[in-house]
Amino acid sequence: MKLICLDLEGVLVPEIWIAVAEVLGVPELALTTRDVPDYDHLMRGRLAVLDDRGITLPQIQAIIAKLAPIDGALTFLRRLRERYQVVILSDTFEQFARPIMRTLEWPTLFCNTLIVAPDGRITDYRLRLEDGKRKSVEALRQAGMRVAAVGDSYNDLSMIDTADTGVLFRPPERICRERPDLDVAYGYDELDSILSRWAEAP
Amino acid sequence: MKLICLDLEGVLVPEIWIAVAEVLGVPELALTTRDVPDYDHLMRGRLAVLDDRGITLPQIQAIIAKLAPIDGALTFLRRLRERYQVVILSDTFEQFARPIMRTLEWPTLFCNTLIVAPDGRITDYRLRLEDGKRKSVEALRQAGMRVAAVGDSYNDLSMIDTADTGVLFRPPERICRERPDLDVAYGYDELDSILSRWAEAP
């Protein structure tokens, strides 16, 4: 049985924190692990900014609900789910992802969780696992699935390397240079062809 | 993150082989592991019957496509997927399940696979794993999910016992007597309440 693991941001939807930063006009929220390599440090910074400005989860969810999928993503995903099993593996938080999952017609999602106070303030976050993408692919293979993984950036390489096959989707040029062994797709039709070829191989 | 594993037949849709046997008027196809305890023996018998009568996969899929979900199942499943992750864990075959998954709006499915000749004859079958339901729950827990499992019969007990919590849905009376420790639901609202209470507990 074939299962495709898809990264969410950059593969199906735009980067969530960047969209939130733009709409709120708070550029600090657009920092990423490229700017602040320590993830926990980055998240503590983000939560402090939200707290300082009194920005609550419902406000952020309202912004995210307006975030359209990347052109062609929904059609691609619908066609994929008719033929194979699909799990979205993301480093985002389930409360952020929910409005997006609605738009994407409720695919299964493995991600992380925010801790939210009754008044809507985000007080903390909880990683499901350290190195969650890689461990999720490992677990899905242990569940007897043949797994393909699709991602766009450095944090997807461990899941791609753990899967039976992996594809880079619209990656930065630097990753392509560093990983000439990996298939690369720049559009959804191309990505679908690569995945179908793998899945239908004997 | 909370994930609900649902058995398919008896929980969301009627028993597939029984429906196929009735529509085709072939009572031998309605035999189950209650009648033939050895699963491989049972499946070899089913495949021999299909072969004898020249019944192909497309004919069976056409019957299954008309199999309506149990009353209330789709509404229950939709509401569940808006709040939690859901994986269908079934002993059926992906080629049989596909028309049902379409009706159920493409939830993620872990099951087995038929080997099909180009002319549509079913020549063999492949189990994804021995004891696949239990191992799938184990794997999903290793992927960092808190797992509830819902099933209706003996072959669901190992996944129910491996999950963080388990619920029997409309089980035979005998299982209830043997397993008084397990929660039992007879309707979807009741099942939803039990699952929500578990998922929302601190």
Coordinates of C-alpha atoms in Angstrom, one line a residue:
Chain A
M1 CA 0.0 0.0 0.0
K2 CA 1.4 3.4 -1.0
L3 CA 1.3 6.5 1.2
I4 CA 2.5 10.0 0.3
C5 CA 3.8 12.3 3.0
L6 CA 3.5 15.9 2.0
D7 CA 5.0 18.9 3.8
L8 CA 2.4 21.6 4.1
E9 CA 4.0 25.1 3.9
G10 CA 5.7 25.7 0.6
V11 CA 4.2 22.5 -0.9
L12 CA 0.4 23.1 -0.6
V13 CA 0.0 26.5 1.1
P14 CA 2.2 29.6 1.5
E15 CA 4.4 30.0 4.7
I16 CA 2.0 30.6 7.5
W17 CA 4.1 32.9 9.8
I18 CA 5.1 35.1 6.9
A19 CA 1.4 35.6 5.9
V20 CA 0.5 36.3 9.5
A21 CA 3.4 38.8 9.9
E22 CA 2.4 40.6 6.7
V23 CA -1.3 40.9 7.6
L24 CA -0.6 42.0 11.1
G25 CA 2.3 44.3 10.0
V26 CA 4.7 42.7 12.5
P27 CA 7.9 41.8 10.6
E28 CA 9.5 40.1 13.6
L29 CA 6.9 37.3 13.2
A30 CA 8.3 36.6 9.7
L31 CA 11.7 35.4 11.1
T32 CA 12.4 31.8 10.4
T33 CA 15.0 29.1 11.4
R34 CA 17.2 30.7 8.7
D35 CA 17.3 33.8 10.9
V36 CA 17.1 32.2 14.3
P37 CA 18.6 28.6 14.0
D38 CA 17.4 27.5 17.5
Y39 CA 13.7 26.6 17.0
D40 CA 12.8 26.9 20.7
H41 CA 14.4 30.3 20.8
L42 CA 12.5 31.3 17.6
M43 CA 9.2 30.1 19.0
R44 CA 9.7 31.8 22.4
G45 CA 10.4 35.0 20.5
R46 CA 7.2 34.7 18.4
L47 CA 5.1 33.9 21.5
A48 CA 6.6 37.0 23.3
V49 CA 5.7 39.2 20.3
L50 CA 2.1 37.9 20.2
D51 CA 1.8 38.4 24.0
D52 CA 3.3 42.0 23.9
R53 CA 0.8 43.0 21.2
G54 CA -2.2 41.1 22.7
I55 CA -2.6 39.0 19.5
T56 CA -4.8 36.0 20.2
L57 CA -5.2 32.6 18.5
P58 CA -8.6 33.5 17.0
Q59 CA -7.1 36.6 15.4
I60 CA -4.4 34.5 13.8
Q61 CA -6.8 31.7 12.8
A62 CA -9.0 34.4 11.0
I63 CA -5.9 35.4 9.0
I64 CA -5.0 31.8 8.2
A65 CA -8.5 31.0 7.1
K66 CA -8.1 33.5 4.3
L67 CA -4.8 31.9 3.2
A68 CA -5.6 30.3 -0.2
P69 CA -3.7 27.1 -1.2
I70 CA -1.0 27.5 -3.8
D71 CA -2.6 27.6 -7.3
G72 CA -3.3 24.0 -8.4
A73 CA -2.6 22.5 -4.9
L74 CA -6.2 21.5 -4.1
T75 CA -6.6 19.8 -7.5
F76 CA -3.3 18.0 -7.1
L77 CA -4.2 16.8 -3.6
R78 CA -7.7 15.6 -4.7
R79 CA -6.3 13.5 -7.5
L80 CA -3.6 12.1 -5.2
R81 CA -6.1 11.1 -2.5
E82 CA -8.2 9.2 -5.1
R83 CA -5.2 6.9 -5.8
Y84 CA -3.0 6.8 -2.7
Q85 CA -3.1 7.4 1.0
V86 CA -1.8 10.8 2.0
V87 CA -0.6 12.2 5.3
I88 CA 0.5 15.9 5.7
L89 CA 3.6 16.0 7.9
S90 CA 4.2 19.5 9.1
D91 CA 6.0 21.5 11.8
T92 CA 3.1 23.8 12.2
F93 CA 0.5 23.7 15.0
E94 CA -2.9 21.9 14.7
Q95 CA -4.7 25.1 15.7
F96 CA -3.1 27.0 12.9
A97 CA -3.6 24.2 10.4
R98 CA -7.3 23.6 11.1
P99 CA -8.7 26.4 8.8
I100 CA -6.3 25.2 6.1
M101 CA -7.3 21.5 6.5
R102 CA -10.9 22.6 6.0
T103 CA -9.9 24.2 2.7
L104 CA -7.9 21.1 1.7
E105 CA -10.9 18.9 2.5
W106 CA -9.6 17.4 5.8
P107 CA -6.5 15.3 4.8
T108 CA -4.9 13.6 7.8
L109 CA -2.3 15.8 9.5
F110 CA 0.6 15.0 11.8
C111 CA 1.9 18.2 13.4
N112 CA 2.4 20.0 16.7
T113 CA 0.1 21.6 19.3
L114 CA -0.2 25.1 20.8
I115 CA -1.1 25.6 24.5
V116 CA -3.9 28.2 24.6
A117 CA -5.4 30.0 27.5
P118 CA -9.2 30.2 27.8
D119 CA -9.0 33.9 26.7
G120 CA -7.2 32.8 23.4
R121 CA -3.7 33.8 24.4
I122 CA -1.1 31.4 23.1
T123 CA 0.9 30.5 26.3
D124 CA 3.2 27.7 25.1
Y125 CA 3.7 25.1 22.4
R126 CA 4.3 21.4 22.4
L127 CA 6.3 19.4 19.8
R128 CA 4.7 16.0 19.2
L129 CA 8.2 14.5 18.9
E130 CA 11.7 15.7 18.4
D131 CA 12.5 15.2 14.7
G132 CA 8.8 14.5 14.1
K133 CA 8.8 14.3 10.3
R134 CA 11.5 11.6 10.2
K135 CA 10.0 9.6 13.1
S136 CA 6.6 9.8 11.5
V137 CA 7.9 8.3 8.2
E138 CA 9.7 5.6 10.1
A139 CA 6.4 4.7 12.0
L140 CA 4.3 4.7 8.8
R141 CA 6.8 2.3 7.2
Q142 CA 6.6 0.1 10.3
A143 CA 2.8 0.2 9.7
G144 CA 3.5 -1.6 6.5
M145 CA 3.2 1.3 4.1
R146 CA 5.5 2.1 1.2
V147 CA 6.2 5.8 1.7
A148 CA 7.1 8.7 -0.6
A149 CA 7.9 12.0 1.0
V150 CA 7.7 15.5 -0.6
G151 CA 9.2 18.6 0.9
D152 CA 10.7 21.9 -0.1
S153 CA 13.4 22.6 2.5
Y154 CA 16.2 21.5 4.8
N155 CA 13.9 20.4 7.5
D156 CA 12.3 17.9 5.1
L157 CA 15.5 16.1 4.2
S158 CA 15.5 13.7 7.1
M159 CA 12.0 12.5 6.2
I160 CA 12.9 12.3 2.5
D161 CA 15.9 10.2 3.4
T162 CA 13.9 7.9 5.6
A163 CA 11.1 7.3 3.1
D164 CA 11.2 4.7 0.2
T165 CA 11.5 7.6 -2.1
G166 CA 11.6 11.4 -1.9
V167 CA 10.9 14.4 -4.0
L168 CA 11.9 18.1 -3.6
F169 CA 9.1 20.5 -4.6
R170 CA 10.2 24.0 -5.7
P171 CA 13.3 23.9 -3.4
P172 CA 15.9 26.7 -3.0
E173 CA 18.6 26.2 -5.6
R174 CA 21.2 25.5 -2.9
I175 CA 19.5 22.2 -1.8
C176 CA 19.4 21.1 -5.4
R177 CA 23.1 21.6 -5.7
E178 CA 23.8 19.8 -2.4
R179 CA 21.4 16.9 -3.2
P180 CA 21.7 16.1 -6.9
D181 CA 20.5 12.5 -6.1
L182 CA 16.9 13.7 -5.4
D183 CA 14.1 14.1 -7.9
V184 CA 12.9 17.7 -8.1
A185 CA 9.5 19.0 -9.3
Y186 CA 8.6 22.6 -10.0
G187 CA 4.9 22.1 -10.8
Y188 CA 2.1 19.8 -9.6
D189 CA 1.7 17.8 -12.8
E190 CA 5.4 17.1 -12.7
L191 CA 5.2 16.1 -9.0
D192 CA 2.2 13.9 -9.8
S193 CA 4.1 12.1 -12.6
I194 CA 7.1 11.4 -10.4
L195 CA 4.9 10.0 -7.6
S196 CA 2.8 7.9 -10.0
R197 CA 5.8 6.5 -11.7
W198 CA 7.1 5.4 -8.3
A199 CA 3.8 4.1 -7.0
E200 CA 2.9 2.1 -10.1
A201 CA 6.4 0.5 -10.5
P202 CA 6.2 -3.3 -9.9
Chain B
M1 CA -2.3 15.3 19.1
K2 CA -5.3 12.9 19.1
L3 CA -5.9 10.3 16.4
I4 CA -9.0 8.1 16.2
C5 CA -8.6 4.7 14.5
L6 CA -11.9 3.4 13.1
D7 CA -12.7 -0.1 11.9
L8 CA -14.6 0.2 8.6
E9 CA -17.1 -2.7 8.2
G10 CA -19.7 -2.7 11.0
V11 CA -18.6 0.7 12.2
L12 CA -19.1 2.9 9.1
V13 CA -20.4 0.6 6.4
P14 CA -22.1 -2.8 6.2
E15 CA -20.0 -6.0 5.8
I16 CA -18.6 -5.9 2.3
W17 CA -18.4 -9.7 1.4
I18 CA -22.0 -10.2 2.8
A19 CA -23.3 -7.4 0.5
V20 CA -21.4 -8.8 -2.5
A21 CA -22.7 -12.3 -1.8
E22 CA -26.3 -11.1 -1.6
V23 CA -26.2 -9.0 -4.8
L24 CA -24.4 -11.8 -6.7
G25 CA -26.6 -14.5 -5.2
V26 CA -23.5 -16.5 -4.1
P27 CA -24.0 -17.5 -0.5
E28 CA -20.5 -19.1 -0.2
L29 CA -19.0 -15.6 -0.5
A30 CA -20.8 -14.6 2.7
L31 CA -18.8 -17.1 4.8
T32 CA -16.6 -15.3 7.4
T33 CA -13.8 -16.2 9.9
R34 CA -16.6 -17.3 12.2
D35 CA -17.3 -20.1 9.6
V36 CA -13.8 -20.7 8.4
P37 CA -11.3 -19.7 11.2
D38 CA -8.2 -19.8 9.0
Y39 CA -8.1 -16.5 7.1
D40 CA -5.9 -17.7 4.3
H41 CA -8.1 -20.7 3.8
L42 CA -11.2 -18.4 3.7
M43 CA -9.7 -16.0 1.2
R44 CA -8.5 -18.9 -1.1
G45 CA -12.0 -20.2 -1.1
R46 CA -13.5 -16.8 -1.9
L47 CA -11.0 -16.3 -4.8
A48 CA -11.8 -19.8 -6.1
V49 CA -15.5 -19.0 -6.1
L50 CA -14.9 -15.7 -8.0
D51 CA -12.7 -17.5 -10.5
D52 CA -15.2 -20.4 -11.1
R53 CA -17.9 -17.9 -11.8
G54 CA -15.8 -15.5 -13.8
I55 CA -16.6 -12.6 -11.4
T56 CA -14.1 -9.7 -11.9
L57 CA -12.9 -6.9 -9.7
P58 CA -14.9 -4.2 -11.7
Q59 CA -18.1 -6.2 -11.1
I60 CA -17.5 -6.3 -7.4
Q61 CA -16.5 -2.6 -7.3
A62 CA -19.8 -1.7 -9.0
I63 CA -21.7 -3.5 -6.2
I64 CA -19.6 -1.9 -3.5
A65 CA -20.0 1.6 -5.0
K66 CA -23.8 1.2 -4.3
L67 CA -23.2 0.2 -0.7
A68 CA -24.4 3.2 1.4
P69 CA -22.7 4.0 4.7
I70 CA -24.6 3.1 7.8
D71 CA -27.2 5.8 8.6
G72 CA -25.5 8.6 10.4
A73 CA -21.9 7.4 9.7
L74 CA -20.9 10.1 7.2
T75 CA -22.1 12.9 9.5
F76 CA -20.3 11.3 12.4
L77 CA -17.1 11.0 10.4
R78 CA -17.3 14.6 9.1
R79 CA -17.7 16.0 12.6
L80 CA -14.9 13.8 13.9
R81 CA -12.4 14.9 11.2
E82 CA -13.0 18.5 11.9
R83 CA -11.7 18.0 15.5
Y84 CA -9.3 15.1 15.4
Q85 CA -7.1 13.1 13.0
V86 CA -8.8 9.9 11.8
V87 CA -7.3 6.8 10.2
I88 CA -9.5 3.9 9.0
L89 CA -7.9 0.6 10.0
S90 CA -9.5 -2.3 8.0
D91 CA -8.8 -5.9 7.0
T92 CA -10.4 -5.2 3.6
F93 CA -8.6 -4.5 0.4
E94 CA -7.8 -1.1 -1.1
Q95 CA -9.5 -2.0 -4.4
F96 CA -12.8 -2.8 -2.5
A97 CA -12.5 0.2 -0.2
R98 CA -11.9 2.8 -2.9
P99 CA -15.6 3.4 -3.9
I100 CA -16.5 3.5 -0.2
M101 CA -13.6 6.0 0.6
R102 CA -15.1 8.2 -2.2
T103 CA -18.5 8.2 -0.4
L104 CA -16.7 8.9 2.9
E105 CA -14.8 11.9 1.4
W106 CA -11.4 10.2 1.3
P107 CA -10.3 9.6 4.8
T108 CA -6.9 8.0 5.2
L109 CA -7.1 4.2 5.0
F110 CA -4.7 1.4 6.1
C111 CA -5.7 -2.0 4.7
N112 CA -4.6 -4.8 2.4
T113 CA -4.2 -5.2 -1.3
L114 CA -5.6 -7.5 -4.0
I115 CA -3.5 -8.8 -6.9
V116 CA -5.5 -8.2 -10.1
A117 CA -4.8 -9.5 -13.6
P118 CA -5.1 -7.0 -16.5
D119 CA -8.5 -8.6 -17.4
G120 CA -9.9 -7.8 -13.9
R121 CA -9.6 -11.3 -12.4
I122 CA -8.5 -11.3 -8.8
T123 CA -5.6 -13.7 -8.7
D124 CA -4.2 -13.3 -5.2
Y125 CA -4.2 -11.0 -2.2
R126 CA -1.4 -9.5 0.0
L127 CA -1.7 -8.7 3.7
R128 CA 0.1 -5.4 4.5
L129 CA 1.2 -6.9 7.8
E130 CA 0.3 -9.8 10.0
D131 CA -1.8 -8.5 12.8
G132 CA -2.0 -5.2 10.9
K133 CA -4.5 -3.3 13.0
R134 CA -2.5 -3.8 16.2
K135 CA 0.9 -2.9 14.5
S136 CA -0.7 0.2 12.9
V137 CA -1.8 1.5 16.3
E138 CA 1.6 0.8 17.7
A139 CA 3.2 2.7 14.8
L140 CA 0.8 5.7 15.1
R141 CA 1.6 5.9 18.8
Q142 CA 5.4 5.8 18.0
A143 CA 4.6 8.7 15.6
G144 CA 3.7 10.7 18.7
M145 CA -0.1 10.5 18.5
R146 CA -2.5 9.7 21.3
V147 CA -4.7 7.0 19.8
A148 CA -8.3 5.9 20.4
A149 CA -9.5 2.8 18.6
V150 CA -13.1 1.9 17.7
G151 CA -14.2 -1.5 16.4
D152 CA -17.1 -4.0 16.6
S153 CA -15.6 -7.5 16.7
Y154 CA -12.9 -9.9 17.9
N155 CA -10.4 -8.9 15.3
D156 CA -10.5 -5.3 16.7
L157 CA -9.5 -6.3 20.3
S158 CA -5.8 -6.3 19.7
M159 CA -5.8 -2.7 18.3
I160 CA -8.2 -1.6 21.1
D161 CA -5.9 -3.0 23.7
T162 CA -2.8 -1.4 22.1
A163 CA -4.5 2.1 21.8
D164 CA -4.6 4.7 24.6
T165 CA -8.3 4.0 24.8
G166 CA -10.7 1.8 23.0
V167 CA -14.5 1.7 22.3
L168 CA -16.7 -1.1 21.1
F169 CA -19.3 0.0 18.6
R170 CA -22.5 -2.2 18.4
P171 CA -20.5 -5.4 19.3
P172 CA -22.0 -8.9 19.6
E173 CA -23.3 -9.4 23.1
R174 CA -20.7 -12.0 23.8
I175 CA -17.8 -9.6 23.5
C176 CA -19.5 -7.2 25.9
R177 CA -19.7 -10.0 28.5
E178 CA -16.1 -11.0 27.9
R179 CA -14.8 -7.5 28.0
P180 CA -16.8 -5.6 30.6
D181 CA -13.8 -3.2 31.0
L182 CA -14.4 -1.6 27.6
D183 CA -16.7 1.3 26.8
V184 CA -19.5 0.4 24.4
A185 CA -21.5 2.7 22.1
Y186 CA -24.6 1.8 20.3
G187 CA -25.1 5.0 18.3
Y188 CA -22.9 7.7 16.7
D189 CA -23.8 10.4 19.2
E190 CA -22.9 8.2 22.1
L191 CA -19.6 7.2 20.3
D192 CA -18.8 10.8 19.6
S193 CA -19.4 11.7 23.3
I194 CA -17.1 8.9 24.5
L195 CA -14.3 9.9 22.1
S196 CA -14.6 13.7 22.8
R197 CA -14.6 13.1 26.6
W198 CA -11.3 11.1 26.2
A199 CA -9.8 13.6 23.7
E200 CA -10.6 16.7 25.7
A201 CA -9.4 15.3 29.1
P202 CA -6.4 17.1 30.4

